[in-house]
Coordinates of N, CA and C in Angstrom, one line a residue:
X20 N 50.8 -18.0 7.9 CA 50.5 -18.5 9.2 C 50.6 -17.4 10.2
X21 N 49.5 -17.2 11.1 CA 49.5 -16.1 12.0 C 50.6 -16.3 13.1
X22 N 51.0 -15.3 13.8 CA 52.0 -15.4 14.9 C 51.5 -16.3 16.0
X23 N 52.4 -16.9 16.8 CA 51.9 -17.7 17.9 C 51.1 -16.9 18.9
X24 N 50.1 -17.5 19.5 CA 49.2 -16.8 20.5 C 50.0 -16.2 21.6
X25 N 51.1 -16.9 22.1 CA 51.8 -16.3 23.3 C 52.5 -15.0 22.9
X26 N 53.0 -14.9 21.6 CA 53.6 -13.7 21.2 C 52.6 -12.6 21.1
X27 N 51.4 -12.9 20.6 CA 50.4 -11.9 20.6 C 50.0 -11.4 22.0
X28 N 49.8 -12.4 22.9 CA 49.5 -12.1 24.3 C 50.6 -11.2 24.9
X29 N 51.8 -11.4 24.7 CA 52.9 -10.6 25.2 C 52.9 -9.2 24.7
X30 N 52.6 -9.0 23.4 CA 52.5 -7.7 22.9 C 51.3 -6.9 23.5
X31 N 50.2 -7.6 23.7 CA 49.0 -6.9 24.3 C 49.3 -6.5 25.7
X32 N 50.0 -7.4 26.5 CA 50.3 -7.1 27.9 C 51.3 -5.9 28.0
X33 N 52.1 -5.7 27.0 CA 53.1 -4.6 27.0 C 52.3 -3.3 27.0
X34 N 51.2 -3.2 26.3 CA 50.4 -2.0 26.1 C 49.5 -1.6 27.3
X35 N 49.3 -2.5 28.2 CA 48.4 -2.3 29.3 C 48.9 -1.3 30.3
X36 N 50.2 -1.3 30.6 CA 50.8 -0.4 31.6 C 51.6 0.7 30.9
X37 N 51.5 1.9 31.4 CA 52.3 3.0 30.9 C 53.7 2.9 31.4
X38 N 54.7 3.6 30.8 CA 56.0 3.6 31.3 C 56.1 4.5 32.5
X39 N 57.2 4.3 33.3 CA 57.3 5.2 34.5 C 57.5 6.6 34.2
X40 N 58.2 6.9 33.1 CA 58.5 8.3 32.6 C 58.7 8.3 31.1
X41 N 58.5 9.5 30.5 CA 58.7 9.6 29.1 C 60.2 10.1 28.9
X42 N 60.8 9.5 27.9 CA 62.2 9.9 27.5 C 62.1 11.1 26.6
X43 N 63.2 11.8 26.3 CA 63.2 12.9 25.4 C 62.8 12.4 24.0
X44 N 61.9 13.2 23.4 CA 61.4 12.9 22.1 C 60.2 12.0 22.1
X45 N 59.7 11.6 23.3 CA 58.5 10.8 23.3 C 57.3 11.6 23.7
X46 N 56.1 11.4 23.1 CA 54.9 12.2 23.3 C 53.7 11.3 23.2
X47 N 52.7 11.6 24.0 CA 51.4 11.0 23.9 C 50.6 11.8 22.9
X48 N 50.0 11.1 22.0 CA 49.3 11.7 20.9 C 48.0 11.1 20.7
X49 N 47.1 11.8 20.1 CA 45.7 11.3 19.7 C 45.8 11.0 18.2
X50 N 45.2 9.8 17.8 CA 45.2 9.4 16.4 C 44.1 10.2 15.7
X51 N 44.5 10.9 14.6 CA 43.5 11.6 13.8 C 42.9 10.7 12.7
X52 N 43.8 10.1 12.0 CA 43.3 9.2 10.9 C 44.5 8.3 10.4
X53 N 44.1 7.3 9.6 CA 45.1 6.5 9.0 C 45.5 7.2 7.7
X54 N 46.8 7.1 7.4 CA 47.4 7.8 6.3 C 48.0 6.9 5.2
X55 N 47.9 5.6 5.4 CA 48.5 4.6 4.5 C 48.7 3.3 5.2
X56 N 49.5 2.5 4.6 CA 49.8 1.2 5.2 C 50.7 1.4 6.4
X57 N 50.2 1.2 7.6 CA 50.9 1.3 8.9 C 51.4 2.8 9.1
X58 N 50.7 3.7 8.5 CA 51.0 5.2 8.7 C 49.8 5.8 9.3
X59 N 50.0 6.7 10.2 CA 48.9 7.4 10.9 C 49.3 8.9 11.1
X60 N 48.2 9.8 10.9 CA 48.4 11.2 11.3 C 47.9 11.3 12.8
X61 N 48.8 11.8 13.6 CA 48.5 12.0 15.0 C 48.6 13.4 15.4
X62 N 47.9 13.8 16.5 CA 47.9 15.1 17.0 C 48.6 15.2 18.3
X63 N 49.6 16.1 18.4 CA 50.3 16.3 19.6 C 49.4 17.1 20.6
X64 N 49.7 17.2 21.8 CA 48.9 18.0 22.8 C 48.8 19.5 22.3
X65 N 49.8 20.0 21.6 CA 49.8 21.4 21.2 C 49.1 21.6 19.8
X66 N 48.4 20.6 19.4 CA 47.6 20.5 18.2 C 48.4 20.4 16.9
X67 N 49.7 20.2 17.0 CA 50.5 20.0 15.8 C 50.3 18.5 15.3
X68 N 50.1 18.4 14.0 CA 49.9 17.1 13.4 C 51.2 16.5 12.8
X69 N 51.4 15.2 13.1 CA 52.6 14.6 12.6 C 52.2 13.3 11.9
X70 N 53.1 12.8 11.0 CA 52.9 11.5 10.3 C 53.8 10.5 11.0
X71 N 53.3 9.4 11.5 CA 54.0 8.4 12.3 C 53.8 7.1 11.7
X72 N 54.7 6.2 11.9 CA 54.7 4.8 11.4 C 54.4 3.9 12.6
X73 N 53.6 2.8 12.4 CA 53.4 1.8 13.5 C 54.6 0.9 13.6
X74 N 55.1 0.7 14.8 CA 56.2 -0.1 15.0 C 55.9 -1.6 14.5
X75 N 56.9 -2.3 14.0 CA 56.6 -3.6 13.4 C 56.0 -4.6 14.3
X76 N 56.3 -4.5 15.6 CA 55.8 -5.5 16.6 C 54.3 -5.4 16.8
X77 N 53.7 -4.3 16.4 CA 52.3 -4.1 16.6 C 51.5 -4.4 15.3
X78 N 52.1 -4.5 14.2 CA 51.4 -4.7 13.0 C 50.7 -6.0 13.0
X79 N 49.5 -6.0 12.5 CA 48.6 -7.2 12.5 C 48.3 -7.7 13.9
X80 N 48.5 -6.9 14.9 CA 48.3 -7.4 16.3 C 47.4 -6.5 17.1
X81 N 47.4 -5.2 16.8 CA 46.6 -4.3 17.6 C 45.8 -3.5 16.6
X82 N 44.6 -3.0 17.1 CA 43.7 -2.2 16.3 C 43.8 -0.8 16.8
X83 N 44.1 0.1 15.9 CA 44.2 1.6 16.2 C 42.9 2.2 15.7
X84 N 42.2 3.0 16.5 CA 41.1 3.7 16.1 C 41.2 5.2 16.2
X85 N 40.5 5.9 15.4 CA 40.5 7.4 15.4 C 40.1 7.9 16.7
X86 N 40.8 8.8 17.3 CA 40.5 9.3 18.6 C 41.2 8.6 19.8
X87 N 41.8 7.5 19.4 CA 42.6 6.7 20.5 C 43.9 7.4 20.7
X88 N 44.6 6.9 21.7 CA 45.9 7.5 22.0 C 47.1 6.5 21.8
X89 N 48.2 7.1 21.5 CA 49.4 6.3 21.3 C 50.6 7.0 21.9
X90 N 51.7 6.3 22.1 CA 52.9 6.9 22.6 C 53.9 6.9 21.4
X91 N 54.4 8.0 21.0 CA 55.3 8.1 19.8 C 56.7 8.5 20.3
X92 N 57.7 8.1 19.4 CA 59.1 8.4 19.7 C 59.5 9.1 18.4
X93 N 60.0 10.4 18.5 CA 60.4 11.1 17.4 C 61.9 11.0 17.1
X94 N 62.6 10.3 17.9 CA 64.1 10.1 17.7 C 64.4 8.8 17.0
X95 N 63.5 7.8 16.9 CA 63.8 6.5 16.4 C 64.1 6.6 14.9
X96 N 63.4 7.5 14.2 CA 63.5 7.5 12.7 C 64.3 8.7 12.3
X97 N 65.1 9.4 13.2 CA 65.8 10.6 12.8 C 66.8 10.4 11.7
X98 N 67.4 9.2 11.7 CA 68.5 8.9 10.7 C 67.9 8.7 9.3
X99 N 66.6 8.4 9.2 CA 66.0 8.1 7.9 C 65.5 9.5 7.3
X100 N 65.8 9.6 6.0 CA 65.5 10.9 5.3 C 64.2 10.7 4.6
X101 N 63.0 10.9 5.3 CA 61.7 10.8 4.7 C 60.7 11.7 5.4
X102 N 59.5 11.6 5.0 CA 58.5 12.5 5.6 C 57.9 12.0 6.9
X103 N 58.3 10.8 7.3 CA 57.8 10.3 8.6 C 58.4 11.0 9.8
X104 N 57.6 11.5 10.7 CA 58.1 12.3 11.8 C 58.5 11.4 13.0
X105 N 57.9 10.2 13.1 CA 58.2 9.4 14.3 C 57.6 8.0 14.2
X106 N 57.7 7.3 15.3 CA 57.2 5.9 15.3 C 56.3 5.6 16.5
X107 N 55.3 4.9 16.3 CA 54.4 4.5 17.4 C 55.1 3.4 18.2
X108 N 55.4 3.7 19.4 CA 56.2 2.7 20.2 C 55.3 2.0 21.3
X109 N 54.1 2.6 21.5 CA 53.2 1.9 22.5 C 51.8 2.4 22.2
X110 N 50.8 1.6 22.4 CA 49.4 1.9 22.2 C 48.7 2.0 23.5
X111 N 48.0 3.0 23.8 CA 47.2 3.2 25.0 C 46.0 2.4 24.9
X112 N 46.0 1.3 25.7 CA 44.8 0.4 25.7 C 44.0 0.6 26.9
X113 N 44.6 0.7 28.1 CA 43.9 1.0 29.3 C 44.0 2.5 29.6
X114 N 43.2 3.2 29.0 CA 43.3 4.7 29.1 C 43.1 5.2 30.5
X115 N 42.3 4.5 31.3 CA 42.1 4.9 32.7 C 43.4 4.9 33.5
X116 N 44.2 3.9 33.3 CA 45.5 3.7 34.0 C 46.5 4.8 33.4
X117 N 46.5 5.0 32.1 CA 47.4 6.0 31.5 C 47.1 7.4 32.0
X118 N 45.8 7.7 32.1 CA 45.4 9.1 32.6 C 45.9 9.4 34.0
X119 N 46.3 8.4 34.8 CA 46.7 8.6 36.1 C 48.2 9.0 36.2
X120 N 49.0 8.8 35.1 CA 50.4 9.1 35.2 C 50.6 10.6 35.2
X121 N 51.7 11.1 35.8 CA 51.9 12.5 35.9 C 52.2 13.2 34.6
X122 N 52.7 12.4 33.6 CA 53.0 13.1 32.3 C 51.9 13.1 31.3
X123 N 50.7 12.6 31.7 CA 49.5 12.7 30.8 C 49.2 14.1 30.4
X124 N 49.1 14.5 29.2 CA 48.9 15.9 28.8 C 47.6 16.4 29.3
X125 N 47.6 17.6 29.9 CA 46.3 18.2 30.3 C 45.4 18.6 29.2
X126 N 46.0 18.7 28.0 CA 45.2 19.1 26.8 C 44.3 17.9 26.4
X127 N 44.6 16.7 26.8 CA 43.8 15.5 26.5 C 42.9 15.1 27.6
X128 N 42.1 16.1 28.2 CA 41.2 15.8 29.3 C 40.0 15.0 28.7
X129 N 39.5 14.2 29.6 CA 38.4 13.3 29.1 C 37.1 14.2 29.1
X130 N 36.4 14.2 28.0 CA 35.2 15.1 27.8 C 34.0 14.3 28.4
X131 N 33.2 15.0 29.1 CA 31.9 14.3 29.6 C 31.0 14.0 28.4
X132 N 30.3 12.9 28.5 CA 29.4 12.5 27.4 C 28.3 13.5 27.1
X133 N 27.7 14.1 28.2 CA 26.7 15.1 28.0 C 27.0 16.2 29.0
X134 N 27.1 17.4 28.5 CA 27.4 18.5 29.4 C 26.2 19.2 29.9
X135 N 26.3 20.0 31.0 CA 25.1 20.6 31.5 C 24.6 21.7 30.6
X136 N 25.4 22.2 29.7 CA 24.9 23.3 28.8 C 24.0 22.8 27.7
X137 N 24.0 21.5 27.5 CA 23.2 20.9 26.4 C 21.7 20.7 26.8
X138 N 21.4 20.9 28.1 CA 20.0 20.6 28.6 C 19.1 21.6 28.0
X139 N 18.0 21.1 27.5 CA 16.9 22.0 27.0 C 15.8 22.1 28.1
X140 N 14.9 23.1 27.9 CA 13.8 23.3 28.9 C 12.8 22.1 28.7
X141 N 12.6 21.7 27.5 CA 11.6 20.6 27.2 C 12.2 19.3 27.6
X142 N 11.3 18.4 28.0 CA 11.6 17.1 28.5 C 12.1 16.2 27.3
X143 N 13.1 15.4 27.5 CA 13.7 14.6 26.5 C 12.7 13.4 26.1
X144 N 12.6 13.1 24.8 CA 11.7 12.0 24.4 C 12.5 10.7 24.1
X145 N 13.8 10.7 24.4 CA 14.6 9.5 24.1 C 14.1 8.3 24.9
X146 N 13.9 7.2 24.2 CA 13.4 6.0 24.9 C 12.0 5.9 25.2
X147 N 11.2 6.9 24.8 CA 9.8 7.0 25.1 C 9.0 6.6 23.8
X148 N 7.8 6.2 24.1 CA 6.9 5.9 23.0 C 6.4 7.2 22.3
X149 N 6.1 7.2 21.0 CA 5.6 8.4 20.4 C 4.2 8.7 21.0
X150 N 3.7 9.9 20.9 CA 2.4 10.3 21.5 C 1.3 9.6 20.6
X151 N 0.3 9.2 21.3 CA -0.9 8.6 20.6 C -1.6 9.6 19.9
X152 N -2.5 9.2 19.0 CA -3.3 10.1 18.2 C -4.2 11.0 19.1
X153 N -4.7 10.4 20.2 CA -5.6 11.2 21.1 C -4.8 12.3 21.8
X154 N -3.6 12.0 22.2 CA -2.8 13.1 22.9 C -2.4 14.2 21.9
X155 N -2.1 13.8 20.7 CA -1.6 14.9 19.7 C -2.7 15.8 19.3
X156 N -4.0 15.3 19.3 CA -5.1 16.1 18.9 C -5.5 17.1 20.0
X157 N -5.4 16.8 21.2 CA -5.9 17.6 22.3 C -4.9 18.3 22.9

């Protein structure tokens, strides 16, 4: 039986707003890929890769995608002797709000969809009809 809807709604609302400050051992990371059941490889702002576990309250409730952001805590699993480096304690769902906080890593700047360097001299044909036979002959 799935969890009650109110419990799911409360979990989702917790992820909408960022905390006021980060505690020691907490980092905002980018998800690189899934590494197993509730395990993810994440990238720290300094490009170090860590293996982290999804906190139990988020399991079967939130969707994590590659390139998304999460808040991890490296101190929660310190007493366990295994290869897991930390635990995902929050999921960045409203990235726009999270980017406004002072502790957002400058290494995770939002990249523009198209940069000015990508422009070619020739006109783009995206969304246009292919040339007719008459135009291509002459």
